[in-house]
XYZ file of C-alpha atoms in Angstrom:
725
model
C 99.087 109.319 124.162
C 98.084 106.683 121.608
C 100.236 108.396 118.994
C 103.147 108.093 121.436
C 102.446 104.396 122.063
C 102.428 103.600 118.345
C 105.667 105.507 117.846
C 107.443 103.645 120.658
C 106.080 100.424 119.154
C 107.751 101.411 115.886
C 111.050 101.934 117.734
C 110.793 98.473 119.323
C 110.165 96.969 115.886
C 113.297 98.635 114.510
C 115.225 97.429 117.564
C 114.135 93.833 117.009
C 115.145 93.971 113.358
C 118.590 95.246 114.345
C 118.985 92.241 116.654
C 120.816 89.879 114.349
C 119.956 86.769 116.400
C 116.272 87.446 116.939
C 115.154 84.453 114.890
C 116.000 82.032 117.726
C 117.039 79.356 115.279
C 117.684 76.757 117.999
C 114.176 76.871 119.476
C 112.122 73.849 118.394
C 108.864 75.832 118.320
C 109.993 77.886 115.313
C 111.646 75.077 113.404
C 109.313 75.313 110.397
C 110.278 78.973 109.826
C 113.979 78.235 109.282
C 115.610 78.510 105.910
C 117.829 75.784 104.500
C 121.020 77.480 105.645
C 119.647 78.111 109.132
C 118.537 74.492 109.415
C 122.022 73.231 108.440
C 123.593 75.627 110.933
C 121.227 74.434 113.652
C 122.075 70.765 113.095
C 125.811 71.448 113.099
C 125.660 73.597 116.222
C 123.473 71.175 118.172
C 126.027 68.466 117.400
C 128.571 70.337 119.473
C 126.418 70.038 122.562
C 125.352 66.411 122.205
C 126.304 64.247 125.145
C 125.062 60.901 123.807
C 127.426 60.412 120.872
C 129.669 57.365 121.281
C 132.260 58.168 118.653
C 132.835 61.701 119.950
C 132.872 63.178 116.453
C 131.643 66.755 116.423
C 131.075 66.665 120.180
C 132.929 68.805 122.697
C 134.836 66.467 125.078
C 133.637 66.245 128.667
C 136.801 67.922 129.942
C 136.198 70.888 127.671
C 132.624 71.154 128.958
C 133.986 72.069 132.377
C 135.740 75.199 131.138
C 134.457 78.729 131.617
C 134.626 79.356 127.868
C 132.196 76.499 127.175
C 129.690 77.748 129.749
C 130.017 81.299 128.391
C 129.249 80.084 124.850
C 126.304 77.989 126.008
C 124.894 80.896 128.018
C 125.048 83.186 124.969
C 123.293 80.597 122.822
C 120.596 80.109 125.442
C 119.908 83.828 125.752
C 120.266 84.876 122.126
C 119.286 81.887 120.012
C 116.911 79.815 122.114
C 119.153 76.878 123.029
C 117.220 74.847 125.624
C 114.619 77.604 125.577
C 111.922 75.196 126.803
C 111.783 73.221 129.998
C 112.105 69.465 129.540
C 108.382 68.731 129.882
C 107.300 71.313 127.271
C 110.085 70.294 124.880
C 108.969 66.666 125.020
C 105.381 67.730 124.322
C 106.461 69.831 121.328
C 108.464 66.990 119.821
C 105.644 64.510 120.483
C 103.128 66.723 118.679
C 105.549 67.153 115.778
C 105.806 63.366 115.414
C 102.059 62.880 115.739
C 101.309 65.446 113.033
C 103.995 64.032 110.770
C 102.671 60.486 111.122
C 98.987 61.351 111.115
C 97.069 60.422 107.984
C 95.035 63.550 108.495
C 98.047 65.797 108.065
C 98.275 67.937 104.967
C 100.415 66.693 102.122
C 103.173 69.277 102.414
C 102.591 70.480 105.958
C 102.720 74.070 104.769
C 100.752 76.947 106.242
C 98.225 78.586 103.976
C 96.677 81.955 104.782
C 93.067 82.514 103.845
C 92.822 85.119 101.098
C 90.288 87.118 103.105
C 92.539 87.335 106.179
C 93.834 90.726 105.081
C 91.842 93.857 104.493
C 92.111 95.052 100.903
C 89.847 98.024 101.357
C 92.187 99.977 103.617
C 95.105 100.698 101.344
C 93.398 100.089 98.008
C 89.894 101.556 98.285
C 89.461 101.803 94.531
C 89.502 97.999 94.238
C 86.407 97.710 96.368
C 84.361 100.659 95.259
C 82.636 101.079 91.929
C 84.304 103.545 89.594
C 81.793 106.164 88.446
C 82.085 108.309 85.357
C 81.018 111.469 87.169
C 83.704 114.078 87.736
C 82.952 114.257 91.456
C 83.609 110.548 91.923
C 86.914 110.683 90.056
C 87.915 113.780 91.997
C 87.470 111.994 95.334
C 89.393 108.933 94.168
C 92.249 111.086 92.865
C 92.291 112.997 96.144
C 92.563 109.746 98.113
C 95.464 108.567 95.955
C 97.300 111.858 96.326
C 96.976 111.920 100.114
C 98.041 108.297 100.492
C 101.133 108.923 98.395
C 102.357 111.670 100.762
C 103.217 110.544 104.300
C 103.061 114.084 105.722
C 99.625 114.708 104.210
C 98.385 111.349 105.440
C 99.526 112.199 108.967
C 97.712 115.561 108.888
C 94.444 113.948 107.831
C 94.807 111.043 110.284
C 95.198 113.407 113.233
C 92.350 115.694 112.195
C 89.614 113.666 113.912
C 90.811 112.154 117.182
C 87.544 111.921 119.126
C 86.060 108.488 118.519
C 82.632 109.825 119.567
C 82.541 112.290 116.671
C 80.491 110.835 113.849
C 81.835 113.377 111.339
C 84.617 115.916 111.140
C 83.561 119.619 111.127
C 83.294 121.005 107.597
C 85.473 123.987 108.528
C 88.306 121.705 109.699
C 88.180 119.658 106.520
C 88.078 122.833 104.428
C 91.440 123.947 105.873
C 92.988 120.572 105.074
C 91.755 120.708 101.478
C 92.703 124.338 100.893
C 96.045 123.663 99.159
C 95.131 120.306 97.647
C 92.380 121.275 95.253
C 92.682 123.083 91.926
C 91.877 126.800 92.033
C 88.702 126.081 90.060
C 87.247 124.031 92.933
C 85.692 125.451 96.088
C 87.281 123.851 99.239
C 84.201 124.538 101.372
C 81.822 122.957 98.853
C 84.126 119.943 98.485
C 84.386 119.510 102.258
C 80.613 119.701 102.586
C 80.240 117.123 99.821
C 82.602 114.699 101.646
C 80.952 115.156 105.059
C 77.387 114.794 103.739
C 77.687 112.885 100.452
C 74.769 112.103 98.127
C 73.858 108.453 97.634
C 75.837 107.980 94.430
C 79.052 109.138 96.199
C 78.537 107.233 99.436
C 81.213 104.586 98.798
C 83.855 107.084 97.730
C 83.134 109.298 100.755
C 83.427 106.302 103.073
C 86.836 105.516 101.575
C 87.871 109.120 102.180
C 86.745 108.951 105.825
C 89.238 106.152 106.417
C 91.898 108.836 106.032
C 90.379 110.932 108.825
C 90.425 108.240 111.465
C 92.844 105.373 110.790
C 92.011 101.860 111.982
C 93.285 100.257 115.149
C 96.827 99.076 115.771
C 98.330 95.719 116.765
C 101.052 96.016 119.418
C 103.475 93.315 120.567
C 104.956 93.193 124.084
C 106.812 90.785 126.351
C 104.760 90.460 129.536
C 102.182 88.431 131.442
C 98.719 88.690 129.894
C 97.164 88.663 133.390
C 99.151 91.769 134.304
C 98.611 94.231 131.454
C 96.539 97.372 131.990
C 93.860 96.944 129.332
C 90.094 96.950 128.969
C 89.738 93.202 128.375
C 92.008 90.200 127.955
C 91.700 86.676 126.610
C 92.381 83.969 129.178
C 92.948 80.640 127.392
C 91.842 77.396 129.013
C 89.629 74.341 128.885
C 86.008 75.360 129.533
C 83.519 72.975 131.067
C 80.588 72.522 128.706
C 78.040 71.628 131.405
C 79.528 73.188 134.543
C 81.103 76.469 135.602
C 84.704 75.296 135.574
C 87.713 76.610 133.709
C 91.070 74.859 133.825
C 94.270 76.364 132.583
C 97.548 77.688 133.891
C 96.892 81.373 133.148
C 93.384 81.242 134.582
C 94.618 79.533 137.748
C 97.224 82.248 138.279
C 94.619 84.995 137.750
C 92.130 83.310 140.066
C 94.723 82.718 142.779
C 95.882 86.359 142.619
C 92.259 87.453 143.016
C 91.868 85.299 146.103
C 95.018 86.744 147.667
C 93.930 90.383 147.316
C 93.617 92.347 150.555
C 90.311 93.732 149.339
C 88.061 90.708 148.724
C 85.162 92.740 147.295
C 85.839 91.805 143.645
C 86.192 88.110 144.467
C 82.963 88.175 146.482
C 81.080 89.657 143.522
C 82.480 87.090 141.103
C 82.032 84.051 143.353
C 79.198 84.814 145.771
C 79.042 82.487 148.731
C 82.446 80.899 148.128
C 85.182 81.760 150.657
C 88.590 82.711 149.278
C 91.346 80.123 149.599
C 94.947 81.011 150.311
C 96.330 77.806 148.810
C 98.333 77.817 145.595
C 96.428 77.664 142.353
C 98.499 74.669 141.313
C 96.687 72.523 143.873
C 93.619 72.170 141.667
C 93.087 71.498 137.991
C 89.897 73.504 137.633
C 88.361 76.515 139.347
C 84.712 77.318 139.961
C 83.341 80.589 138.598
C 79.744 81.362 137.542
C 79.925 81.762 133.762
C 77.975 83.634 131.116
C 77.724 81.855 127.769
C 77.040 83.229 124.295
C 75.663 80.245 122.402
C 72.571 82.275 121.498
C 74.883 84.505 119.475
C 76.530 81.530 117.805
C 79.674 81.951 119.927
C 80.527 78.688 121.647
C 84.269 79.024 122.304
C 84.274 81.898 124.799
C 82.666 82.608 128.180
C 82.817 85.481 130.674
C 82.169 85.827 134.432
C 78.442 86.072 135.035
C 78.765 88.506 137.956
C 81.353 90.958 136.665
C 81.031 94.110 138.877
C 80.674 96.752 136.166
C 78.443 99.054 138.232
C 80.503 98.620 141.383
C 83.677 99.646 139.553
C 81.941 102.735 138.210
C 80.370 103.824 141.503
C 83.418 103.177 143.698
C 85.206 106.298 142.475
C 88.514 104.454 142.332
C 88.247 102.846 145.775
C 87.721 99.445 144.145
C 90.631 98.510 141.886
C 89.198 98.098 138.399
C 90.322 94.883 136.730
C 90.606 94.194 133.001
C 87.504 92.309 131.846
C 88.186 88.568 131.603
C 87.077 86.590 128.550
C 87.929 82.883 128.795
C 88.574 81.170 125.479
C 88.580 77.466 124.608
C 91.968 76.281 123.321
C 91.364 72.552 122.931
C 91.628 71.620 119.250
C 88.103 70.292 118.749
C 84.770 70.779 120.437
C 84.118 67.091 121.043
C 85.854 63.750 121.368
C 87.299 62.001 118.373
C 90.380 63.214 116.555
C 93.172 63.741 119.100
C 95.704 65.139 116.660
C 94.076 67.481 114.122
C 95.820 68.661 111.007
C 97.987 71.716 111.291
C 95.511 73.870 109.378
C 92.484 72.586 111.327
C 94.242 73.239 114.632
C 95.149 76.792 113.624
C 91.608 77.460 112.388
C 89.956 76.573 115.704
C 92.436 78.731 117.615
C 91.762 81.669 115.305
C 88.032 81.144 115.805
C 88.608 81.545 119.551
C 90.473 84.800 118.920
C 87.690 86.168 116.690
C 85.011 85.285 119.232
C 87.070 86.914 121.994
C 87.193 90.218 120.109
C 83.475 90.107 119.344
C 82.396 89.306 122.905
C 84.835 91.739 124.522
C 83.630 94.654 122.387
C 79.987 93.659 122.907
C 80.335 93.719 126.699
C 82.552 96.805 126.850
C 80.274 98.923 124.689
C 77.275 97.930 126.767
C 78.796 98.214 130.247
C 81.889 100.441 129.942
C 81.222 103.137 127.315
C 84.629 104.798 127.709
C 88.036 103.063 127.540
C 90.097 102.979 130.729
C 92.723 105.607 131.610
C 91.272 108.077 129.114
C 92.472 106.079 126.097
C 91.078 107.001 122.711
C 90.192 103.350 121.963
C 89.618 100.134 123.840
C 92.711 97.999 124.366
C 92.290 94.215 124.064
C 95.134 91.915 125.175
C 95.650 88.263 124.326
C 98.464 85.694 124.651
C 99.791 83.326 121.991
C 96.801 81.040 122.469
C 96.949 77.259 122.442
C 100.721 76.876 122.621
C 100.688 75.326 126.086
C 97.492 73.580 127.223
C 96.072 73.783 123.702
C 98.706 71.316 122.429
C 99.907 73.666 119.684
C 103.384 74.188 121.125
C 104.926 72.796 117.957
C 102.961 75.381 115.956
C 103.992 78.418 118.018
C 105.531 80.172 115.029
C 102.456 79.603 112.870
C 100.101 80.636 115.676
C 101.970 83.936 116.085
C 101.795 84.597 112.351
C 98.099 83.790 112.057
C 97.160 85.841 115.129
C 99.022 88.915 113.895
C 97.396 88.746 110.482
C 93.949 88.071 111.939
C 94.206 90.943 114.428
C 95.414 93.310 111.709
C 92.338 92.345 109.712
C 89.963 92.791 112.667
C 91.235 96.223 113.723
C 90.981 97.390 110.100
C 87.236 96.722 110.215
C 86.534 98.823 113.312
C 88.214 101.997 114.578
C 87.168 101.647 118.225
C 89.883 99.294 119.524
C 93.556 98.345 119.480
C 95.010 94.918 120.225
C 98.200 93.843 121.961
C 99.735 90.399 121.497
C 101.389 89.432 124.788
C 104.360 87.077 124.478
C 105.527 85.327 127.639
C 109.131 84.606 126.623
C 111.891 86.260 124.647
C 111.896 83.730 121.795
C 108.202 84.176 121.019
C 108.462 87.966 121.314
C 111.402 88.108 118.910
C 109.634 85.842 116.453
C 106.514 88.025 116.583
C 108.594 91.095 115.799
C 110.176 89.270 112.863
C 106.711 88.465 111.529
C 105.667 92.100 111.885
C 108.788 93.295 110.098
C 107.875 90.983 107.222
C 104.410 92.549 107.215
C 106.167 95.781 106.260
C 108.164 96.469 103.159
C 111.763 95.825 104.151
C 114.619 98.295 104.240
C 117.162 97.932 101.504
C 120.110 95.742 102.487
C 122.634 98.547 102.836
C 120.331 100.405 105.177
C 120.028 97.406 107.501
C 123.705 97.600 108.370
C 124.461 99.187 111.730
C 127.627 100.705 110.292
C 125.884 102.435 107.418
C 126.266 106.223 107.558
C 123.686 106.830 104.877
C 120.404 108.452 105.805
C 117.979 105.556 106.249
C 114.981 105.572 104.000
C 112.810 103.877 106.614
C 109.974 101.768 105.302
C 106.443 102.222 104.154
C 103.927 99.808 105.579
C 101.397 97.800 103.652
C 97.765 97.349 104.563
C 98.519 95.102 107.543
C 100.166 97.821 109.685
C 98.532 101.066 108.526
C 99.027 102.977 111.789
C 102.758 103.302 111.153
C 101.882 105.506 108.195
C 100.910 108.230 110.654
C 104.584 109.113 110.790
C 106.591 111.088 108.281
C 109.771 109.707 106.758
C 111.760 111.929 109.109
C 110.014 110.517 112.180
C 110.600 106.960 110.958
C 114.262 107.901 110.536
C 114.364 109.110 114.156
C 112.754 105.870 115.330
C 115.458 103.842 113.645
C 118.196 106.027 115.128
C 116.755 105.528 118.615
C 116.716 101.770 118.057
C 120.365 101.828 116.947
C 121.382 103.822 120.021
C 119.534 101.373 122.285
C 121.120 98.330 120.622
C 124.592 99.815 121.191
C 123.876 100.582 124.860
C 123.967 104.341 124.241
C 120.343 105.120 125.159
C 119.051 105.918 128.644
C 115.398 106.381 129.553
C 113.798 109.137 131.628
C 110.214 108.144 132.511
C 107.858 110.876 133.652
C 104.323 110.752 135.023
C 102.950 110.250 131.513
C 104.119 106.636 131.363
C 102.008 105.830 134.433
C 98.900 107.759 133.401
C 98.211 104.995 130.888
C 97.957 102.613 133.851
C 95.218 104.661 135.503
C 97.422 106.797 137.750
C 96.879 110.563 138.037
C 99.143 113.370 136.843
C 100.917 115.585 139.389
C 98.090 118.143 139.498
C 95.375 115.460 139.530
C 97.140 113.698 142.394
C 97.107 116.871 144.495
C 93.438 117.460 143.677
C 92.584 113.937 144.813
C 94.306 114.693 148.129
C 92.303 117.928 148.324
C 89.083 115.901 147.928
C 89.859 114.178 151.227
C 89.500 117.516 153.040
C 86.390 118.913 151.310
C 82.879 118.504 152.678
C 81.632 115.820 150.255
C 84.793 114.929 148.322
C 83.255 115.952 144.986
C 85.094 117.480 142.044
C 82.963 120.622 142.020
C 84.236 121.461 145.521
C 87.841 121.784 144.377
C 89.180 125.330 144.671
C 92.841 125.056 145.616
C 94.189 124.987 142.063
C 92.386 128.164 141.030
C 93.380 129.961 144.256
C 97.085 129.156 143.835
C 97.313 129.551 140.061
C 97.737 125.819 139.490
C 101.268 125.962 140.895
C 101.941 122.336 142.008
C 104.563 123.304 144.605
C 102.278 125.860 146.260
C 99.403 123.363 146.194
C 101.598 120.682 147.774
C 102.808 123.090 150.483
C 99.224 124.057 151.326
C 98.063 120.426 151.490
C 101.078 119.508 153.608
C 100.133 122.174 156.155
C 96.498 121.033 156.129
C 97.436 117.389 156.688
C 99.684 118.326 159.598
C 97.187 120.605 161.312
C 93.632 119.300 160.737
C 91.964 115.904 160.234
C 90.379 114.999 156.920
C 86.683 114.523 156.189
C 86.694 111.120 157.905
C 88.545 112.387 160.959
C 91.923 110.829 160.064
C 95.201 112.617 160.754
C 97.633 111.324 158.145
C 100.638 113.083 156.628
C 100.582 114.229 153.011
C 103.286 111.749 151.978
C 101.455 108.826 153.568
C 98.279 109.839 151.756
C 100.114 110.018 148.434
C 101.718 106.599 148.960
C 98.401 105.002 149.910
C 96.519 106.523 146.975
C 99.132 105.529 144.385
C 99.668 102.028 145.744
C 95.939 101.355 145.561
C 95.752 102.374 141.900
C 99.025 100.991 140.514
C 98.388 97.314 139.988
C 99.181 96.770 136.301
C 101.900 98.414 134.148
C 100.738 100.539 131.245
C 101.115 99.510 127.627
C 103.678 102.284 127.137
C 105.856 100.936 129.965
C 105.688 97.419 128.554
C 106.794 98.744 125.168
C 109.665 100.772 126.646
C 110.956 97.789 128.620
C 111.447 95.905 125.344
C 114.217 98.292 124.296
C 117.711 97.131 125.322
C 118.379 100.171 127.529
C 120.599 99.631 130.554
C 119.594 102.630 132.660
C 116.244 104.137 133.616
C 115.529 107.268 135.645
C 112.143 108.281 137.030
C 110.616 110.809 139.381
C 107.465 108.703 139.770
C 106.601 107.254 143.148
C 104.895 104.074 141.917
C 106.476 100.646 141.362
C 105.147 100.057 137.844
C 108.567 100.072 136.180
C 109.744 97.365 138.581
C 106.623 95.317 137.880
C 107.126 95.697 134.141
C 110.487 93.940 134.365
C 109.084 91.451 136.860
C 106.546 90.279 134.258
C 109.006 90.038 131.338
C 109.800 86.481 130.183
C 107.316 85.222 132.743
C 107.063 81.790 131.112
C 110.765 81.209 131.735
C 110.433 81.642 135.494
C 110.476 78.469 137.573
C 107.746 79.739 139.899
C 105.503 80.518 136.909
C 105.975 77.005 135.554
C 105.235 75.550 138.978
C 102.089 77.651 139.326
C 102.994 79.627 142.446
C 102.492 82.893 140.586
C 104.425 85.194 142.929
C 106.695 86.368 140.114
C 109.835 86.919 142.246
C 112.909 84.839 141.467
C 116.657 85.168 140.993
C 116.187 85.893 137.307
C 114.215 89.032 138.129
C 116.666 90.012 140.857
C 119.512 89.883 138.321
C 117.468 91.842 135.758
C 116.900 95.158 137.570
C 118.698 97.020 140.337
C 116.486 99.666 141.977
C 118.533 102.557 143.369
C 118.526 103.447 146.246
C 115.889 101.061 147.570
C 116.956 97.670 146.264
C 120.427 97.826 144.696
C 121.687 94.587 143.117
C 125.314 94.295 142.049
C 125.774 92.828 138.599
C 122.188 93.458 137.495
C 121.707 93.851 133.750
C 119.793 97.128 134.140
C 119.329 99.741 136.831
C 116.479 102.063 137.777
C 117.060 105.292 139.679
C 114.075 106.610 141.664
C 114.941 110.268 142.232
C 111.895 111.444 144.154
C 111.163 108.537 146.441
C 108.905 105.516 146.344
C 105.599 104.375 147.813
C 107.550 101.685 149.671
C 109.331 104.493 151.599
C 106.763 107.328 151.934
C 109.018 109.571 154.034
C 111.447 109.851 151.094
C 108.807 111.282 148.744
C 109.759 114.694 147.359
C 106.660 116.819 146.914
C 106.927 120.154 148.792
C 109.163 123.181 148.281
C 111.201 122.214 151.333
C 111.759 118.729 149.896
C 113.090 120.158 146.645
C 115.388 122.592 148.437
C 116.890 119.842 150.583
C 117.343 117.401 147.672
C 120.752 118.766 146.635
C 122.081 119.178 150.179
C 120.891 115.953 151.791
C 121.775 112.268 151.347
C 119.916 112.144 147.984
C 122.475 114.459 146.351
C 124.483 111.497 145.053
C 121.487 110.463 142.947
C 121.641 113.619 140.864
C 125.308 112.846 140.159
C 124.285 109.526 138.653
C 121.807 111.296 136.376
C 124.422 113.861 135.357
C 126.922 111.135 134.494
C 124.377 109.510 132.188
C 123.529 112.850 130.583
C 127.221 113.305 129.740
C 127.883 109.790 128.446
C 124.658 108.570 126.795
C 121.643 109.840 124.904
C 118.596 110.454 127.095
C 115.096 109.698 125.827
C 112.457 111.595 127.824
C 109.039 109.933 127.792
C 105.930 111.291 129.495
C 107.924 114.154 131.059
C 106.893 117.819 130.892
C 110.409 119.258 131.457
C 108.976 121.566 134.159
C 110.469 119.900 137.250
C 112.794 122.198 139.294
C 115.288 119.435 140.056
C 115.574 118.532 136.393
C 116.472 122.099 135.376
C 119.087 122.369 138.125
C 120.712 119.097 137.063
C 120.718 120.133 133.384
C 122.276 123.531 134.186
C 125.099 121.895 136.132
C 125.770 119.523 133.224
C 125.852 122.439 130.776
C 128.398 124.300 132.917
C 130.519 121.162 133.300
C 130.622 120.564 129.547
C 131.261 124.254 128.733
C 133.914 125.473 131.203
C 135.153 129.064 131.290
C 131.980 130.338 129.703
C 132.704 128.800 126.308
C 129.604 128.525 124.033
């Protein structure tokens, strides 16, 4: 699953690079990243839209501003290049901070951004620079072997996938022997070499450690467009102003998270976090700070982050899924300095304190997770830590948004290279910041040659090899990188449709088809324990037979608690309880410019993924109401057949029903048989039309669904009439 996430992340990176206007040259926050030509273009273009010019030179007349063509041009510039990308209040703050830094005596002489030389890991891609070169033949052999493997992408992928279990301290000697079989000279024994690498003597310890980096690559840094409060992860950084002497945190993101917690139907989590304090139903924007008992880490030398003192780790574990597990909250200080004094720090000083907050967040999050939650959520191979572009709102670094994005990406790449137990995801809250982050990541890779960047080029793309900042992309062969770029090109042209199976929701903590049926079976066993399950074995793990049997049980007998509830109602209730946050994979997929999505899943995670995109641009988000529903979202996604919206930019077809309409859920043999003869038949026609006119990308789908095979067969016959091959 992680391999799949990284690959989709690579596709989104290619897609962003193909977007010719992704630099958002008109957005004030990224002004310092513009080249001379872009800056001249920006000044000339902004002159066209000025309304305060007396002489009228270079300004579109007022009469022309009333035309449809003018509004069409302005709309394109707003969407694609960041024109008026900020609300008036934030834009004024950005410009004010720019003036303050420019006029401040404390500002650096040239205002340029300098990256600390130790911000990048040199040991990952160039191990020989760090380790002492020995004269012994064994030492040279290991170093030559490392160089040979790193030079071959296919070999590197084989070694990287050899040891996937993070709990394994070493790889089995027999497994390593097979990998080395064709790499060593005939004079060398593969088994003896493998044994030497797994259990090295002291004088070969450094070389063996460098070799082990090949067997389990470091973590990865993802980038998504979403709300950091609403990402399914193990822990997330919540920026804000932390009270030094009281348990108060103030900040827009924290207020939204706190208010959402208060509005939950199940108040058990809130009661654990804030014992003795009744939940309030008022909007979070009514107060500037919120009370929460805090745990501090000053004894560890960490004074810029705090966590909830009463986080219900044990309750989450013992609830068996009845209590919705939340990502662990780590609040981080974003104010420039710890104490009073300098109001406007230098650019470099401001960036340094924000990066210190990020480093402390990673340290504290891993410390708490390893102690209280030994395994990552949703069966992930590594912990997933999420964080926003810190300090660019309440931290008064809005004018440094571009630099903050760059520094965070480089810092996170450095941190994940030091530890193989976690991945990070940078969560951007608007399209401009997301596009800029992707541009920074593309610059962290060796670029394609210029001819290959052209969409019209028919040459086979060479792809790109990554440097030490994005090592995970080197898991893929040149051919796979080529496929990723082709997918991105199809998406950018509107020729790619998405078919999302159960696998895209498993990463959000939801069960697979079989697991879902077994969880329903637990409701009818004596104690509801896993060891009591027998239905799958009895029916040969056939999901349709299992569903038919459970349907008959639900209609004829009460469950363990004496409740008589239909199978479809049970499924809807179980899924709705567990589907709060979209998975990382869904957030990545939503970043591709696909216009049509098809799913057989019952949950609403795809809808929520689009609901949380560009969250900072929503009026209700800016006003602090936090409900996330506005015209912009309505125009973004049309959900067929449950919430169709004419003129929406994208549409989602839910073939097998939805938790919002449990009676429409297709789960039994009878449901499948009636699908093509009932009112849902028109839905399969929509899928068939897309199969004939676009490319379909299947993600998280096993290709075993009966309806899918019937639809595919009908398309094949339609495209090959009269029995032609």
